[in-house]
mmCIF file of C-alpha atoms in Angstrom:
data_model
loop_
_atom_site.group_PDB
_atom_site.id
_atom_site.type_symbol
_atom_site.label_atom_id
_atom_site.label_comp_id
_atom_site.label_asym_id
_atom_site.label_seq_id
_atom_site.Cartn_x
_atom_site.Cartn_y
_atom_site.Cartn_z
ATOM 1 C CA MET A 1 -113.301 -29.945 -106.212
ATOM 2 C CA ALA A 2 -110.529 -32.432 -106.946
ATOM 3 C CA THR A 3 -107.953 -29.628 -106.678
ATOM 4 C CA LEU A 4 -109.415 -28.449 -103.374
ATOM 5 C CA ALA A 5 -109.374 -31.966 -101.993
ATOM 6 C CA ARG A 6 -105.774 -32.493 -103.109
ATOM 7 C CA GLN A 7 -104.591 -29.182 -101.719
ATOM 8 C CA ARG A 8 -106.337 -29.905 -98.426
ATOM 9 C CA ASP A 9 -103.682 -32.514 -97.695
ATOM 10 C CA HIS A 10 -100.929 -30.185 -98.891
ATOM 11 C CA PHE A 11 -102.201 -27.409 -96.634
ATOM 12 C CA ARG A 12 -102.187 -29.739 -93.659
ATOM 13 C CA ARG A 13 -98.530 -30.511 -94.351
ATOM 14 C CA ILE A 14 -97.846 -26.770 -94.101
ATOM 15 C CA LEU A 15 -99.924 -26.105 -90.987
ATOM 16 C CA GLU A 16 -99.068 -29.324 -89.123
ATOM 17 C CA PRO A 17 -95.578 -30.250 -90.389
ATOM 18 C CA ASN A 18 -94.109 -33.576 -89.349
ATOM 19 C CA ALA A 19 -90.428 -34.109 -88.609
ATOM 20 C CA GLY A 20 -88.943 -36.029 -91.519
ATOM 21 C CA ASP A 21 -91.095 -34.244 -94.093
ATOM 22 C CA PRO A 22 -88.793 -32.259 -96.447
ATOM 23 C CA LEU A 23 -91.197 -29.343 -95.940
ATOM 24 C CA PHE A 24 -90.776 -29.421 -92.145
ATOM 25 C CA ASP A 25 -87.962 -26.882 -91.611
ATOM 26 C CA LEU A 26 -89.434 -24.341 -94.019
ATOM 27 C CA ALA A 27 -92.967 -24.677 -92.598
ATOM 28 C CA VAL A 28 -91.686 -24.238 -89.025
ATOM 29 C CA PHE A 29 -89.645 -21.207 -90.105
ATOM 30 C CA MET A 30 -92.543 -19.513 -91.901
ATOM 31 C CA ASP A 31 -94.800 -20.071 -88.904
ATOM 32 C CA ALA A 32 -92.212 -18.639 -86.468
ATOM 33 C CA TYR A 33 -91.664 -15.601 -88.710
ATOM 34 C CA ASP A 34 -95.397 -15.199 -89.435
ATOM 35 C CA ILE A 35 -94.956 -15.280 -93.222
ATOM 36 C CA ARG A 36 -98.294 -16.776 -94.208
ATOM 37 C CA THR A 37 -98.372 -14.831 -97.468
ATOM 38 C CA GLY A 38 -95.935 -17.489 -98.694
ATOM 39 C CA TYR A 39 -98.373 -20.369 -98.226
ATOM 40 C CA PRO A 40 -99.817 -20.186 -101.799
ATOM 41 C CA PHE A 41 -96.259 -20.493 -103.113
ATOM 42 C CA LEU A 42 -95.660 -23.544 -100.919
ATOM 43 C CA LEU A 43 -98.877 -25.064 -102.272
ATOM 44 C CA ALA A 44 -97.621 -24.488 -105.809
ATOM 45 C CA LEU A 45 -94.344 -26.220 -104.917
ATOM 46 C CA LEU A 46 -96.244 -29.169 -103.461
ATOM 47 C CA GLU A 47 -98.388 -29.380 -106.589
ATOM 48 C CA ALA A 48 -95.192 -29.510 -108.677
ATOM 49 C CA GLU A 49 -94.115 -32.672 -106.807
ATOM 50 C CA ILE A 50 -90.446 -31.723 -106.701
ATOM 51 C CA ALA A 51 -87.800 -34.130 -105.380
ATOM 52 C CA ASN A 52 -86.896 -34.108 -101.693
ATOM 53 C CA GLU A 53 -83.341 -32.879 -102.381
ATOM 54 C CA GLU A 54 -84.734 -29.938 -104.356
ATOM 55 C CA TRP A 55 -87.109 -29.160 -101.494
ATOM 56 C CA LEU A 56 -84.239 -28.932 -99.019
ATOM 57 C CA THR A 57 -82.290 -26.558 -101.249
ATOM 58 C CA ILE A 58 -85.336 -24.364 -101.894
ATOM 59 C CA SER A 59 -85.952 -24.324 -98.135
ATOM 60 C CA THR A 60 -82.419 -23.025 -97.510
ATOM 61 C CA VAL A 61 -82.774 -20.355 -100.213
ATOM 62 C CA LEU A 62 -86.129 -19.079 -98.964
ATOM 63 C CA GLN A 63 -85.108 -19.087 -95.311
ATOM 64 C CA SER A 64 -81.931 -17.163 -96.109
ATOM 65 C CA TYR A 65 -83.854 -14.557 -98.097
ATOM 66 C CA LEU A 66 -86.535 -14.062 -95.445
ATOM 67 C CA LEU A 67 -84.335 -14.311 -92.348
ATOM 68 C CA ARG A 68 -81.711 -11.910 -93.689
ATOM 69 C CA ARG A 69 -84.446 -9.389 -94.446
ATOM 70 C CA ALA A 70 -85.834 -9.798 -90.917
ATOM 71 C CA VAL A 71 -82.400 -9.283 -89.331
ATOM 72 C CA CYS A 72 -81.911 -6.180 -91.485
ATOM 73 C CA ALA A 73 -85.356 -4.899 -90.398
ATOM 74 C CA LEU A 74 -86.631 -4.717 -93.987
ATOM 75 C CA SER A 75 -90.345 -4.493 -94.737
ATOM 76 C CA THR A 76 -92.592 -7.511 -95.336
ATOM 77 C CA LYS A 77 -95.335 -5.511 -97.072
ATOM 78 C CA ASN A 78 -94.395 -6.671 -100.591
ATOM 79 C CA TYR A 79 -94.132 -10.377 -99.777
ATOM 80 C CA ASN A 80 -97.537 -11.108 -101.295
ATOM 81 C CA ARG A 81 -96.402 -9.643 -104.620
ATOM 82 C CA ILE A 82 -93.004 -11.357 -104.435
ATOM 83 C CA PHE A 83 -94.494 -14.806 -103.827
ATOM 84 C CA LEU A 84 -97.089 -14.361 -106.556
ATOM 85 C CA SER A 85 -94.342 -13.354 -108.976
ATOM 86 C CA LEU A 86 -92.252 -16.358 -107.924
ATOM 87 C CA THR A 87 -95.174 -18.698 -108.518
ATOM 88 C CA ARG A 88 -95.944 -17.256 -111.946
ATOM 89 C CA ASN A 89 -92.326 -17.272 -113.134
ATOM 90 C CA LEU A 90 -91.538 -20.734 -111.825
ATOM 91 C CA ARG A 91 -94.609 -22.200 -113.491
ATOM 92 C CA ARG A 92 -93.087 -20.885 -116.705
ATOM 93 C CA ASP A 93 -89.401 -21.714 -116.044
ATOM 94 C CA GLY A 94 -89.644 -24.734 -113.738
ATOM 95 C CA PHE A 95 -89.835 -25.270 -109.995
ATOM 96 C CA THR A 96 -86.139 -25.623 -109.243
ATOM 97 C CA ALA A 97 -83.941 -24.264 -106.469
ATOM 98 C CA GLU A 98 -81.743 -22.531 -109.018
ATOM 99 C CA ASN A 99 -84.722 -20.676 -110.499
ATOM 100 C CA VAL A 100 -85.951 -19.662 -107.028
ATOM 101 C CA ARG A 101 -82.498 -18.346 -106.140
ATOM 102 C CA ASN A 102 -82.103 -16.432 -109.406
ATOM 103 C CA GLN A 103 -85.545 -14.850 -109.027
ATOM 104 C CA LEU A 104 -84.751 -13.672 -105.503
ATOM 105 C CA LEU A 105 -81.293 -12.424 -106.444
ATOM 106 C CA GLY A 106 -82.967 -10.313 -109.120
ATOM 107 C CA GLN A 107 -85.057 -8.438 -106.550
ATOM 108 C CA THR A 108 -83.924 -4.851 -105.926
ATOM 109 C CA GLY A 109 -84.645 -2.073 -103.456
ATOM 110 C CA ASP A 110 -85.318 -2.286 -99.734
ATOM 111 C CA SER A 111 -88.844 -3.561 -100.352
ATOM 112 C CA SER A 112 -87.659 -6.826 -101.904
ATOM 113 C CA ALA A 113 -83.833 -7.155 -102.086
ATOM 114 C CA TRP A 114 -81.969 -10.146 -100.650
ATOM 115 C CA PRO A 115 -79.382 -8.600 -98.268
ATOM 116 C CA ASP A 116 -75.804 -9.458 -99.165
ATOM 117 C CA ASP A 117 -73.208 -10.647 -96.652
ATOM 118 C CA THR A 118 -71.960 -7.114 -95.898
ATOM 119 C CA ARG A 119 -75.368 -5.705 -95.042
ATOM 120 C CA PHE A 120 -76.348 -8.859 -93.159
ATOM 121 C CA ARG A 121 -73.172 -8.709 -91.073
ATOM 122 C CA GLU A 122 -73.644 -5.046 -90.186
ATOM 123 C CA SER A 123 -77.167 -5.641 -88.885
ATOM 124 C CA TRP A 124 -76.219 -8.906 -87.200
ATOM 125 C CA LEU A 125 -73.496 -7.251 -85.146
ATOM 126 C CA ASN A 126 -75.090 -3.895 -84.398
ATOM 127 C CA ALA A 127 -78.876 -3.923 -84.764
ATOM 128 C CA PRO A 128 -81.128 -4.242 -81.663
ATOM 129 C CA ILE A 129 -82.215 -7.722 -82.736
ATOM 130 C CA TYR A 130 -84.095 -8.438 -79.514
ATOM 131 C CA ASN A 131 -86.406 -5.486 -80.096
ATOM 132 C CA GLN A 132 -86.770 -6.210 -83.819
ATOM 133 C CA LEU A 133 -87.555 -9.911 -83.865
ATOM 134 C CA GLY A 134 -89.220 -10.807 -80.573
ATOM 135 C CA ASN A 135 -89.162 -14.085 -78.694
ATOM 136 C CA SER A 136 -90.456 -16.731 -81.131
ATOM 137 C CA ARG A 137 -88.307 -15.584 -84.060
ATOM 138 C CA LEU A 138 -85.208 -15.348 -81.898
ATOM 139 C CA VAL A 139 -85.877 -18.779 -80.394
ATOM 140 C CA PHE A 140 -85.944 -20.250 -83.905
ATOM 141 C CA LEU A 141 -82.776 -18.391 -84.924
ATOM 142 C CA LEU A 142 -80.793 -19.282 -81.797
ATOM 143 C CA SER A 143 -82.019 -22.885 -81.852
ATOM 144 C CA ARG A 144 -80.626 -23.284 -85.364
ATOM 145 C CA LEU A 145 -77.343 -21.737 -84.237
ATOM 146 C CA ASN A 146 -77.303 -24.048 -81.229
ATOM 147 C CA ASP A 147 -77.362 -27.033 -83.601
ATOM 148 C CA THR A 148 -74.060 -25.888 -85.119
ATOM 149 C CA PHE A 149 -72.348 -26.208 -81.720
ATOM 150 C CA ALA A 150 -73.444 -29.821 -81.193
ATOM 151 C CA SER A 151 -71.065 -32.621 -82.153
ATOM 152 C CA SER A 152 -72.214 -35.634 -84.138
ATOM 153 C CA LYS A 153 -71.990 -37.685 -80.918
ATOM 154 C CA ALA A 154 -74.155 -35.323 -78.848
ATOM 155 C CA GLU A 155 -77.528 -36.508 -77.642
ATOM 156 C CA ALA A 156 -80.499 -34.743 -79.212
ATOM 157 C CA LEU A 157 -82.196 -32.274 -76.872
ATOM 158 C CA THR A 158 -85.903 -31.576 -77.100
ATOM 159 C CA PHE A 159 -87.936 -28.895 -75.328
ATOM 160 C CA SER A 160 -91.153 -29.697 -73.481
ATOM 161 C CA ALA A 161 -91.979 -25.991 -73.754
ATOM 162 C CA GLN A 162 -90.660 -23.195 -75.939
ATOM 163 C CA PRO A 163 -87.294 -21.893 -74.668
ATOM 164 C CA THR A 164 -86.951 -18.338 -73.452
ATOM 165 C CA ILE A 165 -84.568 -15.617 -74.555
ATOM 166 C CA GLU A 166 -81.920 -14.661 -72.018
ATOM 167 C CA HIS A 167 -79.784 -11.515 -72.059
ATOM 168 C CA ILE A 168 -76.317 -12.642 -70.965
ATOM 169 C CA LEU A 169 -75.474 -9.079 -69.908
ATOM 170 C CA PRO A 170 -78.797 -8.306 -68.225
ATOM 171 C CA GLN A 171 -80.973 -5.394 -69.183
ATOM 172 C CA SER A 172 -80.699 -4.104 -65.611
ATOM 173 C CA TRP A 173 -76.918 -4.258 -65.442
ATOM 174 C CA GLN A 174 -75.851 -1.116 -63.591
ATOM 175 C CA GLU A 175 -75.805 -2.602 -60.085
ATOM 176 C CA TYR A 176 -73.518 -5.600 -60.602
ATOM 177 C CA TRP A 177 -71.798 -4.982 -63.944
ATOM 178 C CA PRO A 178 -69.308 -2.107 -63.615
ATOM 179 C CA LEU A 179 -67.956 -0.265 -66.611
ATOM 180 C CA ALA A 180 -64.321 -0.430 -67.648
ATOM 181 C CA GLY A 181 -62.211 0.883 -64.770
ATOM 182 C CA GLY A 182 -64.815 -0.136 -62.203
ATOM 183 C CA SER A 183 -67.154 2.864 -62.426
ATOM 184 C CA LYS A 184 -70.904 2.367 -62.229
ATOM 185 C CA GLY A 185 -73.067 2.853 -65.309
ATOM 186 C CA LEU A 186 -75.668 5.592 -65.503
ATOM 187 C CA ASP A 187 -79.422 5.058 -65.475
ATOM 188 C CA LEU A 188 -81.697 6.729 -68.028
ATOM 189 C CA TYR A 189 -82.271 9.837 -65.923
ATOM 190 C CA GLU A 190 -78.544 10.259 -65.279
ATOM 191 C CA LEU A 191 -77.833 9.834 -68.982
ATOM 192 C CA PHE A 192 -80.335 12.563 -69.780
ATOM 193 C CA GLN A 193 -78.667 14.878 -67.267
ATOM 194 C CA ALA A 194 -75.079 14.023 -68.273
ATOM 195 C CA GLU A 195 -72.939 16.783 -69.736
ATOM 196 C CA GLU A 196 -71.417 16.491 -73.199
ATOM 197 C CA GLY A 197 -68.127 14.612 -73.059
ATOM 198 C CA ASP A 198 -68.990 12.726 -69.862
ATOM 199 C CA ALA A 199 -66.888 9.536 -70.071
ATOM 200 C CA ARG A 200 -69.258 7.432 -67.980
ATOM 201 C CA ALA A 201 -72.188 8.511 -70.123
ATOM 202 C CA SER A 202 -70.318 7.543 -73.301
ATOM 203 C CA MET A 203 -69.394 4.121 -71.921
ATOM 204 C CA THR A 204 -72.948 3.546 -70.701
ATOM 205 C CA ARG A 205 -74.385 4.375 -74.118
ATOM 206 C CA ALA A 206 -71.860 2.082 -75.795
ATOM 207 C CA ARG A 207 -72.855 -0.777 -73.501
ATOM 208 C CA ASN A 208 -76.571 -0.131 -73.974
ATOM 209 C CA ALA A 209 -76.048 -0.227 -77.744
ATOM 210 C CA LYS A 210 -74.663 -3.780 -77.470
ATOM 211 C CA LEU A 211 -77.231 -4.984 -74.962
ATOM 212 C CA GLN A 212 -79.926 -6.028 -77.471
ATOM 213 C CA THR A 213 -77.599 -7.366 -80.183
ATOM 214 C CA ILE A 214 -77.417 -11.051 -81.082
ATOM 215 C CA GLY A 215 -74.023 -11.497 -79.426
ATOM 216 C CA ASN A 216 -75.604 -10.876 -76.021
ATOM 217 C CA LEU A 217 -78.598 -13.201 -76.463
ATOM 218 C CA THR A 218 -79.042 -16.902 -75.822
ATOM 219 C CA ILE A 219 -81.812 -19.426 -75.156
ATOM 220 C CA LEU A 220 -82.669 -21.327 -72.010
ATOM 221 C CA SER A 221 -85.027 -24.249 -71.599
ATOM 222 C CA SER A 222 -86.236 -22.476 -68.467
ATOM 223 C CA GLY A 223 -85.500 -18.932 -67.373
ATOM 224 C CA LEU A 224 -82.945 -18.286 -64.687
ATOM 225 C CA ASN A 225 -84.209 -16.902 -61.432
ATOM 226 C CA ALA A 226 -84.727 -13.191 -62.044
ATOM 227 C CA ALA A 227 -82.749 -12.171 -58.966
ATOM 228 C CA GLN A 228 -79.768 -14.310 -59.992
ATOM 229 C CA SER A 229 -79.819 -13.331 -63.677
ATOM 230 C CA ASN A 230 -78.950 -9.714 -62.828
ATOM 231 C CA LEU A 231 -75.928 -10.685 -60.731
ATOM 232 C CA GLY A 232 -72.374 -10.212 -61.956
ATOM 233 C CA TRP A 233 -70.693 -12.547 -64.436
ATOM 234 C CA SER A 234 -68.774 -14.525 -61.793
ATOM 235 C CA ASP A 235 -72.123 -15.434 -60.194
ATOM 236 C CA LYS A 236 -74.213 -15.714 -63.336
ATOM 237 C CA LEU A 237 -71.931 -17.993 -65.368
ATOM 238 C CA PRO A 238 -72.090 -20.925 -62.883
ATOM 239 C CA GLU A 239 -75.882 -20.564 -62.803
ATOM 240 C CA LEU A 240 -76.040 -20.579 -66.591
ATOM 241 C CA MET A 241 -73.872 -23.698 -66.757
ATOM 242 C CA ARG A 242 -76.003 -25.370 -64.101
ATOM 243 C CA HIS A 243 -79.330 -24.590 -65.768
ATOM 244 C CA SER A 244 -78.482 -25.275 -69.383
ATOM 245 C CA LEU A 245 -77.090 -28.246 -71.292
ATOM 246 C CA LEU A 246 -77.405 -26.471 -74.632
ATOM 247 C CA PRO A 247 -74.106 -26.448 -76.571
ATOM 248 C CA ILE A 248 -74.515 -22.765 -77.446
ATOM 249 C CA ASN A 249 -74.432 -21.989 -73.708
ATOM 250 C CA GLN A 250 -71.769 -24.493 -72.753
ATOM 251 C CA ALA A 251 -69.506 -22.684 -75.247
ATOM 252 C CA LEU A 252 -69.416 -19.781 -72.753
ATOM 253 C CA GLN A 253 -67.665 -21.931 -70.163
ATOM 254 C CA GLY A 254 -64.299 -20.546 -69.103
ATOM 255 C CA LEU A 255 -64.870 -16.924 -70.130
ATOM 256 C CA VAL A 256 -63.434 -14.750 -67.375
ATOM 257 C CA THR A 257 -65.298 -11.579 -68.310
ATOM 258 C CA TRP A 258 -68.405 -10.606 -70.202
ATOM 259 C CA ASP A 259 -68.525 -7.082 -71.601
ATOM 260 C CA GLU A 260 -68.934 -5.173 -74.848
ATOM 261 C CA THR A 261 -65.807 -6.779 -76.305
ATOM 262 C CA SER A 262 -67.102 -10.261 -75.434
ATOM 263 C CA ILE A 263 -70.479 -9.482 -76.979
ATOM 264 C CA GLU A 264 -68.830 -8.285 -80.188
ATOM 265 C CA ALA A 265 -66.620 -11.389 -80.364
ATOM 266 C CA ARG A 266 -69.546 -13.769 -79.815
ATOM 267 C CA GLY A 267 -71.611 -11.866 -82.382
ATOM 268 C CA ARG A 268 -68.869 -12.430 -84.958
ATOM 269 C CA LEU A 269 -68.641 -16.114 -84.052
ATOM 270 C CA LEU A 270 -72.395 -16.569 -84.417
ATOM 271 C CA HIS A 271 -72.370 -14.612 -87.676
ATOM 272 C CA ASP A 272 -69.818 -16.999 -89.197
ATOM 273 C CA ARG A 273 -72.069 -19.908 -88.257
ATOM 274 C CA ALA A 274 -75.153 -18.101 -89.577
ATOM 275 C CA LEU A 275 -73.529 -17.823 -92.995
ATOM 276 C CA THR A 276 -73.300 -21.616 -93.194
ATOM 277 C CA ILE A 277 -77.018 -21.979 -92.358
ATOM 278 C CA TRP A 278 -78.384 -19.087 -94.416
ATOM 279 C CA PRO A 279 -75.972 -18.532 -97.322
ATOM 280 C CA ARG A 280 -76.773 -16.155 -100.184
#
């Protein structure tokens, strides 16, 4: 009964994290990514009464492991086993960030491996992240990236409601976003009917492949008007600047064009920043 009573308070720290608690970032992350199988491990860490500095390092290690796997679209089905193994081994070896990291680095195979920088980069730049992760996970990811664009003198921004995900190049782009050379992109029916070697079909497929990648996604505190968000870049950029004070969006100011090359370049920029947040 004493253990249950003690863990009651620990569990509340996980379910209702308070800013300033060293557990806060990790608890918010695990809620956003729906990784509740890790809660027993968090309870074990809380029982171990580790120092705040150790908590922050463990938080970075666990978030990197779990977020990289999510970006690489790797299965979560073995997380229960992985967290149980972590708990058992750390009770034997000690609840330290170094031991957590070594245990996770020792995992192998797609069911449990910690993706290295090469695999992470490939998925980051090319995978359809929007379809894989969904709104709440992407909001968390892009919010963390947004923090890296803010200077130390910037005022803190808070959201009264959860931000929304915005496609910079809209999903319905054919009307106002011409392909290279000025030709109009093909719709799904036209793509199906296109002959092999059709240049417009190839360019359309290449653009569609970049559409759902991280380089083309951002967050807004409130969605742009749907009619305006599909307009061309020269019309959309001023609207984006007007609606958003977020540093990640203000960084787009001054870009003359937005196309597949721009998406690739921004994806690489965001990837470099992601490596500083979620190192391996």
